[in-house]
mmCIF file of C-alpha atoms and ligand atoms in Angstrom:
data_model
loop_
_atom_site.group_PDB
_atom_site.id
_atom_site.type_symbol
_atom_site.label_atom_id
_atom_site.label_comp_id
_atom_site.label_asym_id
_atom_site.label_seq_id
_atom_site.Cartn_x
_atom_site.Cartn_y
_atom_site.Cartn_z
ATOM 1 C CA MET F 178 100.789 66.766 65.662
ATOM 2 C CA ASN F 179 104.150 67.063 63.933
ATOM 3 C CA GLU F 180 105.084 69.541 61.244
ATOM 4 C CA PHE F 181 104.211 67.116 58.381
ATOM 5 C CA GLU F 182 100.805 66.179 59.734
ATOM 6 C CA LEU F 183 100.112 69.886 60.230
ATOM 7 C CA ILE F 184 101.053 70.803 56.633
ATOM 8 C CA GLU F 185 99.085 67.926 55.369
ATOM 9 C CA LYS F 186 96.034 68.689 57.433
ATOM 10 C CA TYR F 187 95.886 72.495 56.962
ATOM 11 C CA PHE F 188 97.876 73.567 53.978
ATOM 12 C CA SER F 189 97.533 70.949 51.274
ATOM 13 C CA PHE F 190 94.579 72.731 49.497
ATOM 14 C CA LYS F 191 94.579 69.850 47.067
ATOM 15 C CA PRO F 192 91.000 70.096 45.525
ATOM 16 C CA GLU F 193 92.162 73.398 43.970
ATOM 17 C CA VAL F 194 95.004 71.842 42.147
ATOM 18 C CA THR F 195 93.610 69.815 39.243
ATOM 19 C CA PRO F 196 94.957 69.889 35.733
ATOM 20 C CA ALA F 197 91.412 70.798 34.398
ATOM 21 C CA LEU F 198 91.618 74.239 36.082
ATOM 22 C CA ASP F 199 94.759 75.117 34.157
ATOM 23 C CA THR F 200 96.390 76.241 37.366
ATOM 24 C CA GLY F 201 99.896 75.912 35.985
ATOM 25 C CA VAL F 202 100.790 73.786 38.973
ATOM 26 C CA VAL F 203 102.935 70.810 37.939
ATOM 27 C CA LEU F 204 103.894 70.042 41.469
ATOM 28 C CA GLY F 205 102.506 71.696 44.604
ATOM 29 C CA VAL F 206 102.728 71.408 48.370
ATOM 30 C CA GLY F 207 104.587 68.161 49.481
ATOM 31 C CA ASP F 208 107.738 67.924 47.418
ATOM 32 C CA ASP F 209 111.149 69.649 47.983
ATOM 33 C CA ALA F 210 109.861 72.545 45.976
ATOM 34 C CA CYS F 211 107.047 73.328 43.708
ATOM 35 C CA VAL F 212 107.142 73.271 39.877
ATOM 36 C CA LEU F 213 105.040 75.814 37.926
ATOM 37 C CA ASN F 214 104.320 76.282 34.265
ATOM 38 C CA ILE F 215 104.477 79.896 33.143
ATOM 39 C CA SER F 216 102.096 80.585 30.311
ATOM 40 C CA GLN F 217 103.597 81.508 26.889
ATOM 41 C CA GLY F 218 104.284 85.143 26.334
ATOM 42 C CA GLN F 219 103.737 85.997 29.996
ATOM 43 C CA GLN F 220 106.194 87.351 32.549
ATOM 44 C CA LEU F 221 106.393 86.245 36.163
ATOM 45 C CA VAL F 222 105.553 88.891 38.762
ATOM 46 C CA VAL F 223 106.508 88.175 42.352
ATOM 47 C CA SER F 224 106.004 90.051 45.665
ATOM 48 C CA VAL F 225 106.445 89.046 49.339
ATOM 49 C CA ASP F 226 105.173 90.504 52.578
ATOM 50 C CA THR F 227 105.700 89.628 56.100
ATOM 51 C CA LEU F 228 103.110 90.222 58.934
ATOM 52 C CA ILE F 229 104.406 89.929 62.625
ATOM 53 C CA ALA F 230 101.929 89.445 65.388
ATOM 54 C CA ASP F 231 101.630 92.603 67.594
ATOM 55 C CA VAL F 232 103.575 94.526 64.998
ATOM 56 C CA HIS F 233 101.341 94.277 62.007
ATOM 57 C CA PHE F 234 98.190 92.822 63.632
ATOM 58 C CA PRO F 235 97.127 92.052 67.204
ATOM 59 C CA ALA F 236 98.312 88.584 68.235
ATOM 60 C CA ASP F 237 94.683 87.791 69.408
ATOM 61 C CA ALA F 238 93.071 89.088 66.269
ATOM 62 C CA PRO F 239 90.510 86.507 64.851
ATOM 63 C CA ALA F 240 92.331 84.127 62.508
ATOM 64 C CA ASP F 241 89.902 84.621 59.635
ATOM 65 C CA ARG F 242 90.634 88.378 59.584
ATOM 66 C CA VAL F 243 94.371 87.816 59.758
ATOM 67 C CA ALA F 244 94.320 85.260 56.907
ATOM 68 C CA THR F 245 92.110 87.133 54.646
ATOM 69 C CA ARG F 246 93.610 90.525 55.039
ATOM 70 C CA ALA F 247 97.083 89.156 54.810
ATOM 71 C CA LEU F 248 96.519 87.469 51.480
ATOM 72 C CA SER F 249 94.387 90.308 50.124
ATOM 73 C CA VAL F 250 96.939 92.923 50.912
ATOM 74 C CA CYS F 251 99.704 90.931 49.402
ATOM 75 C CA LEU F 252 97.666 90.224 46.251
ATOM 76 C CA SER F 253 97.021 93.934 45.903
ATOM 77 C CA ASP F 254 100.618 94.401 44.880
ATOM 78 C CA LEU F 255 100.030 92.027 42.048
ATOM 79 C CA ALA F 256 96.917 93.953 40.970
ATOM 80 C CA ALA F 257 98.952 97.212 41.085
ATOM 81 C CA MET F 258 101.332 95.639 38.558
ATOM 82 C CA GLY F 259 98.514 94.600 36.248
ATOM 83 C CA ALA F 260 99.304 90.909 36.954
ATOM 84 C CA LYS F 261 96.929 88.092 37.179
ATOM 85 C CA ALA F 262 97.210 86.092 40.454
ATOM 86 C CA LYS F 263 98.442 82.525 40.034
ATOM 87 C CA TRP F 264 100.261 81.129 42.950
ATOM 88 C CA PHE F 265 101.534 81.790 46.493
ATOM 89 C CA THR F 266 103.621 80.342 49.152
ATOM 90 C CA LEU F 267 103.211 80.666 52.986
ATOM 91 C CA ALA F 268 105.962 80.750 55.516
ATOM 92 C CA LEU F 269 104.312 80.392 58.812
ATOM 93 C CA THR F 270 105.943 80.766 62.287
ATOM 94 C CA LEU F 271 103.777 79.475 65.042
ATOM 95 C CA PRO F 272 104.118 79.677 68.822
ATOM 96 C CA GLY F 273 102.356 76.250 69.109
ATOM 97 C CA THR F 274 99.747 74.200 67.395
ATOM 98 C CA ASN F 275 96.438 75.727 68.270
ATOM 99 C CA ALA F 276 94.065 73.629 66.336
ATOM 100 C CA VAL F 277 91.119 76.105 66.386
ATOM 101 C CA TRP F 278 93.350 78.959 65.213
ATOM 102 C CA LEU F 279 94.827 76.809 62.429
ATOM 103 C CA GLU F 280 91.492 75.515 61.236
ATOM 104 C CA VAL F 281 89.987 78.969 60.921
ATOM 105 C CA PHE F 282 93.193 80.439 59.553
ATOM 106 C CA SER F 283 93.684 77.770 56.925
ATOM 107 C CA ARG F 284 90.006 77.825 55.880
ATOM 108 C CA SER F 285 89.809 81.527 55.472
ATOM 109 C CA LEU F 286 93.178 81.382 53.541
ATOM 110 C CA ALA F 287 91.741 78.824 51.209
ATOM 111 C CA GLN F 288 88.553 80.743 50.682
ATOM 112 C CA THR F 289 90.313 83.971 49.875
ATOM 113 C CA ALA F 290 92.790 82.034 47.653
ATOM 114 C CA ALA F 291 89.774 80.379 45.761
ATOM 115 C CA ARG F 292 88.098 83.724 45.289
ATOM 116 C CA TYR F 293 91.077 85.235 43.495
ATOM 117 C CA ARG F 294 92.100 81.879 41.847
ATOM 118 C CA CYS F 295 95.405 81.878 43.433
ATOM 119 C CA HIS F 296 96.949 78.449 44.479
ATOM 120 C CA LEU F 297 98.969 77.612 47.543
ATOM 121 C CA VAL F 298 101.976 75.849 46.140
ATOM 122 C CA GLY F 299 104.372 75.561 49.080
ATOM 123 C CA GLY F 300 105.827 77.127 52.180
ATOM 124 C CA ASP F 301 107.728 76.543 55.346
ATOM 125 C CA THR F 302 106.476 75.867 58.888
ATOM 126 C CA THR F 303 108.524 76.851 61.970
ATOM 127 C CA ARG F 304 107.987 77.362 65.641
ATOM 128 C CA GLY F 305 108.505 80.833 67.147
ATOM 129 C CA PRO F 306 106.497 84.063 67.727
ATOM 130 C CA LEU F 307 103.540 84.147 65.264
ATOM 131 C CA SER F 308 104.461 85.533 61.915
ATOM 132 C CA ILE F 309 103.068 85.128 58.435
ATOM 133 C CA THR F 310 105.097 85.587 55.259
ATOM 134 C CA LEU F 311 103.209 85.336 51.926
ATOM 135 C CA GLN F 312 104.810 85.383 48.609
ATOM 136 C CA VAL F 313 102.492 85.872 45.753
ATOM 137 C CA MET F 314 103.198 85.090 42.090
ATOM 138 C CA GLY F 315 101.351 86.133 39.122
ATOM 139 C CA GLU F 316 101.571 86.583 35.327
ATOM 140 C CA VAL F 317 101.406 89.649 33.116
ATOM 141 C CA ARG F 318 101.625 89.700 29.308
ATOM 142 C CA ALA F 319 105.255 90.569 28.443
ATOM 143 C CA GLU F 320 106.091 94.227 28.829
ATOM 144 C CA GLU F 321 102.610 95.106 30.056
ATOM 145 C CA ALA F 322 103.203 95.428 33.742
ATOM 146 C CA PHE F 323 102.430 98.687 35.237
ATOM 147 C CA THR F 324 105.337 100.439 36.903
ATOM 148 C CA ARG F 325 105.718 103.517 38.851
ATOM 149 C CA SER F 326 108.109 105.211 36.591
ATOM 150 C CA ARG F 327 106.365 106.171 33.352
ATOM 151 C CA ALA F 328 104.122 109.164 34.388
ATOM 152 C CA GLU F 329 104.629 112.237 32.309
ATOM 153 C CA PRO F 330 103.426 115.863 32.677
ATOM 154 C CA GLY F 331 99.962 116.184 31.218
ATOM 155 C CA ASP F 332 98.798 112.621 32.288
ATOM 156 C CA SER F 333 95.598 112.489 34.196
ATOM 157 C CA VAL F 334 95.567 110.924 37.746
ATOM 158 C CA TYR F 335 92.807 108.487 38.632
ATOM 159 C CA VAL F 336 91.825 106.472 41.717
ATOM 160 C CA THR F 337 89.496 103.506 41.772
ATOM 161 C CA GLY F 338 86.662 103.101 44.322
ATOM 162 C CA CYS F 339 86.416 105.382 47.323
ATOM 163 C CA LEU F 340 89.074 106.660 49.669
ATOM 164 C CA GLY F 341 89.241 107.186 53.344
ATOM 165 C CA ASP F 342 87.064 104.275 54.567
ATOM 166 C CA ALA F 343 89.894 102.272 56.113
ATOM 167 C CA ALA F 344 91.270 105.220 58.054
ATOM 168 C CA ALA F 345 87.769 106.026 59.203
ATOM 169 C CA ALA F 346 87.359 102.300 60.289
ATOM 170 C CA LEU F 347 90.587 102.720 62.375
ATOM 171 C CA ALA F 348 89.134 105.783 64.034
ATOM 172 C CA VAL F 349 86.046 103.779 64.898
ATOM 173 C CA LEU F 350 88.165 100.967 66.373
ATOM 174 C CA GLN F 351 90.076 103.496 68.433
ATOM 175 C CA ASP F 352 86.799 105.017 69.637
ATOM 176 C CA LYS F 353 87.627 108.351 67.957
ATOM 177 C CA LEU F 354 84.595 108.255 65.673
ATOM 178 C CA ARG F 355 81.022 107.441 66.529
ATOM 179 C CA VAL F 356 78.963 106.136 63.595
ATOM 180 C CA ALA F 357 75.617 104.412 63.026
ATOM 181 C CA GLU F 358 75.685 100.628 63.009
ATOM 182 C CA THR F 359 75.369 100.182 59.205
ATOM 183 C CA ASP F 360 78.180 102.604 58.570
ATOM 184 C CA ARG F 361 80.289 100.877 61.259
ATOM 185 C CA GLN F 362 79.763 97.483 59.484
ATOM 186 C CA TYR F 363 80.644 98.918 56.088
ATOM 187 C CA LEU F 364 83.749 100.713 57.288
ATOM 188 C CA LEU F 365 85.102 97.788 59.282
ATOM 189 C CA SER F 366 84.525 95.395 56.405
ATOM 190 C CA ARG F 367 86.468 97.770 54.119
ATOM 191 C CA TYR F 368 89.375 97.648 56.593
ATOM 192 C CA TYR F 369 89.373 93.924 57.499
ATOM 193 C CA PHE F 370 88.451 92.602 54.065
ATOM 194 C CA PRO F 371 89.875 94.817 51.357
ATOM 195 C CA GLU F 372 88.737 93.972 47.866
ATOM 196 C CA VAL F 373 91.710 93.345 45.573
ATOM 197 C CA ARG F 374 91.270 95.482 42.458
ATOM 198 C CA PHE F 375 92.129 92.757 39.903
ATOM 199 C CA ALA F 376 88.943 93.557 37.813
ATOM 200 C CA GLU F 377 89.777 97.208 37.605
ATOM 201 C CA ALA F 378 93.452 96.493 36.875
ATOM 202 C CA GLY F 379 92.344 94.190 34.011
ATOM 203 C CA LYS F 380 90.238 97.057 32.594
ATOM 204 C CA ILE F 381 92.970 99.653 32.507
ATOM 205 C CA ARG F 382 95.601 97.307 31.223
ATOM 206 C CA GLY F 383 97.105 98.639 28.080
ATOM 207 C CA ILE F 384 95.638 102.097 28.808
ATOM 208 C CA ALA F 385 97.150 103.213 32.093
ATOM 209 C CA LYS F 386 100.877 104.031 32.066
ATOM 210 C CA THR F 387 101.603 103.787 35.800
ATOM 211 C CA ALA F 388 99.744 102.297 38.755
ATOM 212 C CA ILE F 389 100.199 101.834 42.501
ATOM 213 C CA ASP F 390 97.946 100.431 45.198
ATOM 214 C CA ILE F 391 97.151 102.901 47.952
ATOM 215 C CA SER F 392 98.387 101.437 51.187
ATOM 216 C CA ASP F 393 99.821 104.653 52.755
ATOM 217 C CA GLY F 394 97.423 107.367 51.757
ATOM 218 C CA LEU F 395 97.027 109.008 48.332
ATOM 219 C CA ILE F 396 99.665 111.692 48.861
ATOM 220 C CA ALA F 397 102.354 109.176 49.885
ATOM 221 C CA ASP F 398 101.509 106.639 47.222
ATOM 222 C CA LEU F 399 101.027 109.169 44.365
ATOM 223 C CA GLY F 400 104.322 110.577 45.796
ATOM 224 C CA HIS F 401 106.064 107.265 44.965
ATOM 225 C CA ILE F 402 104.807 107.466 41.344
ATOM 226 C CA CYS F 403 106.145 111.052 41.126
ATOM 227 C CA LYS F 404 109.408 110.298 42.607
ATOM 228 C CA GLN F 405 110.158 107.321 40.373
ATOM 229 C CA SER F 406 108.930 109.115 37.292
ATOM 230 C CA GLN F 407 110.698 112.423 38.266
ATOM 231 C CA VAL F 408 107.504 114.518 38.021
ATOM 232 C CA GLY F 409 105.029 116.242 40.278
ATOM 233 C CA ALA F 410 101.320 116.151 40.647
ATOM 234 C CA ILE F 411 98.330 118.265 41.480
ATOM 235 C CA VAL F 412 95.246 116.880 43.143
ATOM 236 C CA ASP F 413 91.838 118.641 43.230
ATOM 237 C CA VAL F 414 90.573 117.617 46.616
ATOM 238 C CA THR F 415 87.028 118.397 45.577
ATOM 239 C CA CYS F 416 87.187 115.380 43.173
ATOM 240 C CA LEU F 417 88.139 112.855 45.802
ATOM 241 C CA PRO F 418 85.619 109.925 45.850
ATOM 242 C CA TYR F 419 83.949 108.965 49.073
ATOM 243 C CA SER F 420 81.509 106.248 50.021
ATOM 244 C CA GLU F 421 78.063 107.145 51.096
ATOM 245 C CA ASN F 422 78.789 105.625 54.504
ATOM 246 C CA LEU F 423 81.763 107.719 55.031
ATOM 247 C CA GLN F 424 79.949 110.940 54.122
ATOM 248 C CA ASN F 425 77.253 109.941 56.616
ATOM 249 C CA CYS F 426 79.640 110.072 59.473
ATOM 250 C CA SER F 427 82.491 112.542 58.784
ATOM 251 C CA THR F 428 83.108 116.163 58.069
ATOM 252 C CA GLU F 429 84.472 117.166 54.786
ATOM 253 C CA LYS F 430 87.913 118.066 56.428
ATOM 254 C CA GLN F 431 88.069 114.739 58.161
ATOM 255 C CA ARG F 432 87.400 112.624 55.111
ATOM 256 C CA GLU F 433 89.769 114.689 53.063
ATOM 257 C CA ASP F 434 92.611 114.054 55.598
ATOM 258 C CA TRP F 435 91.747 110.342 55.664
ATOM 259 C CA ALA F 436 91.776 110.058 51.971
ATOM 260 C CA LEU F 437 94.975 112.096 51.542
ATOM 261 C CA THR F 438 97.067 110.745 54.401
ATOM 262 C CA GLY F 439 95.283 107.613 55.904
ATOM 263 C CA GLY F 440 96.313 104.242 54.812
ATOM 264 C CA ASP F 441 94.938 100.851 54.050
ATOM 265 C CA ASP F 442 92.364 101.656 51.336
ATOM 266 C CA TYR F 443 94.106 99.326 48.739
ATOM 267 C CA GLU F 444 92.443 101.126 45.814
ATOM 268 C CA LEU F 445 94.484 101.755 42.794
ATOM 269 C CA CYS F 446 96.064 105.028 41.728
ATOM 270 C CA PHE F 447 96.906 105.239 38.086
ATOM 271 C CA THR F 448 98.013 107.715 35.406
ATOM 272 C CA VAL F 449 96.644 107.951 31.764
ATOM 273 C CA SER F 450 97.998 110.008 28.969
ATOM 274 C CA ALA F 451 95.874 112.690 27.443
ATOM 275 C CA GLU F 452 95.247 110.630 24.273
ATOM 276 C CA LYS F 453 93.863 107.600 26.271
ATOM 277 C CA ARG F 454 91.840 109.460 28.773
ATOM 278 C CA LYS F 455 88.785 109.029 26.603
ATOM 279 C CA LEU F 456 88.975 105.253 26.986
ATOM 280 C CA ILE F 457 88.845 105.472 30.746
ATOM 281 C CA ASP F 458 86.111 108.050 30.712
ATOM 282 C CA GLU F 459 83.968 105.938 28.450
ATOM 283 C CA MET F 460 84.237 103.004 30.923
ATOM 284 C CA THR F 461 83.475 105.206 33.980
ATOM 285 C CA LEU F 462 80.457 106.752 32.215
ATOM 286 C CA SER F 463 79.078 103.412 31.200
ATOM 287 C CA GLY F 464 79.583 102.120 34.717
ATOM 288 C CA SER F 465 81.933 99.348 33.759
ATOM 289 C CA LEU F 466 84.823 100.885 35.765
ATOM 290 C CA GLN F 467 84.569 102.842 38.949
ATOM 291 C CA ALA F 468 87.252 105.356 38.866
ATOM 292 C CA MET F 469 87.620 109.065 39.398
ATOM 293 C CA ALA F 470 89.948 111.704 37.724
ATOM 294 C CA ILE F 471 91.442 113.569 40.689
ATOM 295 C CA GLY F 472 94.360 115.439 39.267
ATOM 296 C CA LYS F 473 97.211 115.793 36.798
ATOM 297 C CA ILE F 474 100.876 114.994 36.533
ATOM 298 C CA THR F 475 102.932 118.123 36.377
ATOM 299 C CA GLN F 476 106.726 119.079 36.120
ATOM 300 C CA GLY F 477 108.549 119.464 39.322
ATOM 301 C CA ASP F 478 108.706 117.012 42.232
ATOM 302 C CA LYS F 479 105.839 117.859 44.553
ATOM 303 C CA VAL F 480 102.308 116.588 45.153
ATOM 304 C CA GLN F 481 100.288 119.696 45.679
ATOM 305 C CA CYS F 482 96.557 119.780 46.660
ATOM 306 C CA TYR F 483 94.101 122.304 45.452
ATOM 307 C CA ARG F 484 90.529 123.065 46.425
ATOM 308 C CA GLN F 485 89.356 124.206 42.981
ATOM 309 C CA ASP F 486 91.998 126.929 42.245
ATOM 310 C CA GLN F 487 93.302 127.455 45.695
ATOM 311 C CA LEU F 488 96.500 125.799 46.785
ATOM 312 C CA LEU F 489 96.016 124.096 50.202
ATOM 313 C CA GLU F 490 98.415 125.154 52.906
ATOM 314 C CA ASN F 491 100.469 122.543 54.674
ATOM 315 C CA SER F 492 97.991 122.132 57.391
ATOM 316 C CA ARG F 493 99.196 118.785 58.743
ATOM 317 C CA GLY F 494 103.001 119.165 58.575
ATOM 318 C CA GLY F 495 102.815 119.811 54.908
ATOM 319 C CA TYR F 496 101.186 117.802 52.240
ATOM 320 C CA MET F 497 104.038 119.009 49.926
ATOM 321 C CA HIS F 498 106.524 117.028 51.719
ATOM 322 C CA PHE F 499 104.801 113.773 51.508
ATOM 323 C CA CYS F 500 106.077 113.201 48.056
ATOM 324 C CA ASN F 501 109.414 112.338 49.643
ATOM 325 C CA ALA F 502 107.879 109.878 51.979
ATOM 326 C CA GLU F 503 109.615 106.591 51.766
HETATM 327 P P1 LIG A 892 111.945 71.018 53.423
HETATM 328 O O1 LIG A 892 112.547 70.353 54.673
HETATM 329 O O2 LIG A 892 112.371 70.378 52.162
HETATM 330 O O3 LIG A 892 112.032 72.487 53.443
HETATM 331 P P2 LIG A 892 109.402 71.198 54.548
HETATM 332 O O4 LIG A 892 109.134 70.178 55.600
HETATM 333 O O5 LIG A 892 109.645 72.574 54.936
HETATM 334 O O6 LIG A 892 110.419 70.637 53.549
HETATM 335 O O7 LIG A 892 108.143 71.191 53.710
HETATM 336 C C1 LIG A 892 107.504 70.090 53.101
HETATM 337 C C2 LIG A 892 106.542 70.530 52.026
HETATM 338 O O8 LIG A 892 105.473 71.199 52.586
HETATM 339 C C3 LIG A 892 107.133 71.401 51.005
HETATM 340 O O9 LIG A 892 106.472 71.077 49.684
HETATM 341 C C4 LIG A 892 106.675 72.798 51.434
HETATM 342 O O10 LIG A 892 106.563 73.651 50.323
HETATM 343 C C5 LIG A 892 105.376 72.472 52.026
HETATM 344 N N1 LIG A 892 105.007 73.363 53.143
HETATM 345 C C6 LIG A 892 105.711 73.556 54.410
HETATM 346 N N2 LIG A 892 104.988 74.472 55.117
HETATM 347 C C7 LIG A 892 103.947 74.887 54.436
HETATM 348 C C8 LIG A 892 102.920 75.812 54.736
HETATM 349 N N3 LIG A 892 102.844 76.483 55.810
HETATM 350 N N4 LIG A 892 102.010 76.015 53.746
HETATM 351 C C9 LIG A 892 102.125 75.339 52.596
HETATM 352 N N5 LIG A 892 103.001 74.481 52.304
HETATM 353 C C10 LIG A 892 103.969 74.154 53.169
HETATM 354 MG MG1 LIG A 893 111.243 73.925 54.801
#
């Protein structure tokens, strides 16, 4: 199979690209470049991620997991900007043409893309050590993108969903945590197939001031908001949200550490001004938004954790220093 046959066979997701779906795709895979229509009044939001075999995932990982996780993690950056997913490109470096791997990879990629209504519009295919570069593109109404730089003292800090599941899954995979089968299934699916928080981002658009997706643990990622907004934050660890499954199989201290410093949850952390807090709390009370108030933005430049009123000591090399984590 030559390069062109390979692209035609595996990466020409043509059924998705029909004018009726209003995809904005004027020209997709197959020409020198794609041509895209940007909707009126919208701004283009772009992000790119590269995943290298045996650096970011085991080279022998199942291709469906690799594809789904790669696209989901990449799309999470669009959700964290408040953008709607529209298009993506795929630069794929392959050691050879393994038809089974390509079949499974491309099918899972197509399924994940369809689920989030994101269309493959081009890419590049080369030979070499396995690596996957995904560039995602989305749209956001002009001036409405969430940034990391607008948090102010007095704002409330929220997170969506539950924290710590992915770090617990990693402990399970490394044989450091023994769990019941149902909890195991749940934790691993949270790790391998993170749900991109587009729905939640849509609900907080126009209300939240800043947002970030939690890929490196709450302290580090809230730290990025603090650094770029030139503020500090306090987190009440008793408010951290945990799944029932995680509570079944961990001590409070363990899950607290996973939530604060473990990565890969891909929930959103966002800040809301005191005046707009009511709007978020109404949605969480009615059940239309799963989010938890976990702290406040303060003056200063540190992320500090409290248990009720007691400041937590830097038990693991210092939570307080994480706000400077790059
Ligand atoms: P060029 O030589 O002009 O760069 P390529 O042979 O790299 O063209 O690609 C031909 C077409 O196939 C282009 O439209 C490109 O966007 C698309 N393409 C190449 N590789 C991929 C891929 N892995 N996934 C999706 N589209 C791809
Ligand atoms: Mg090319």
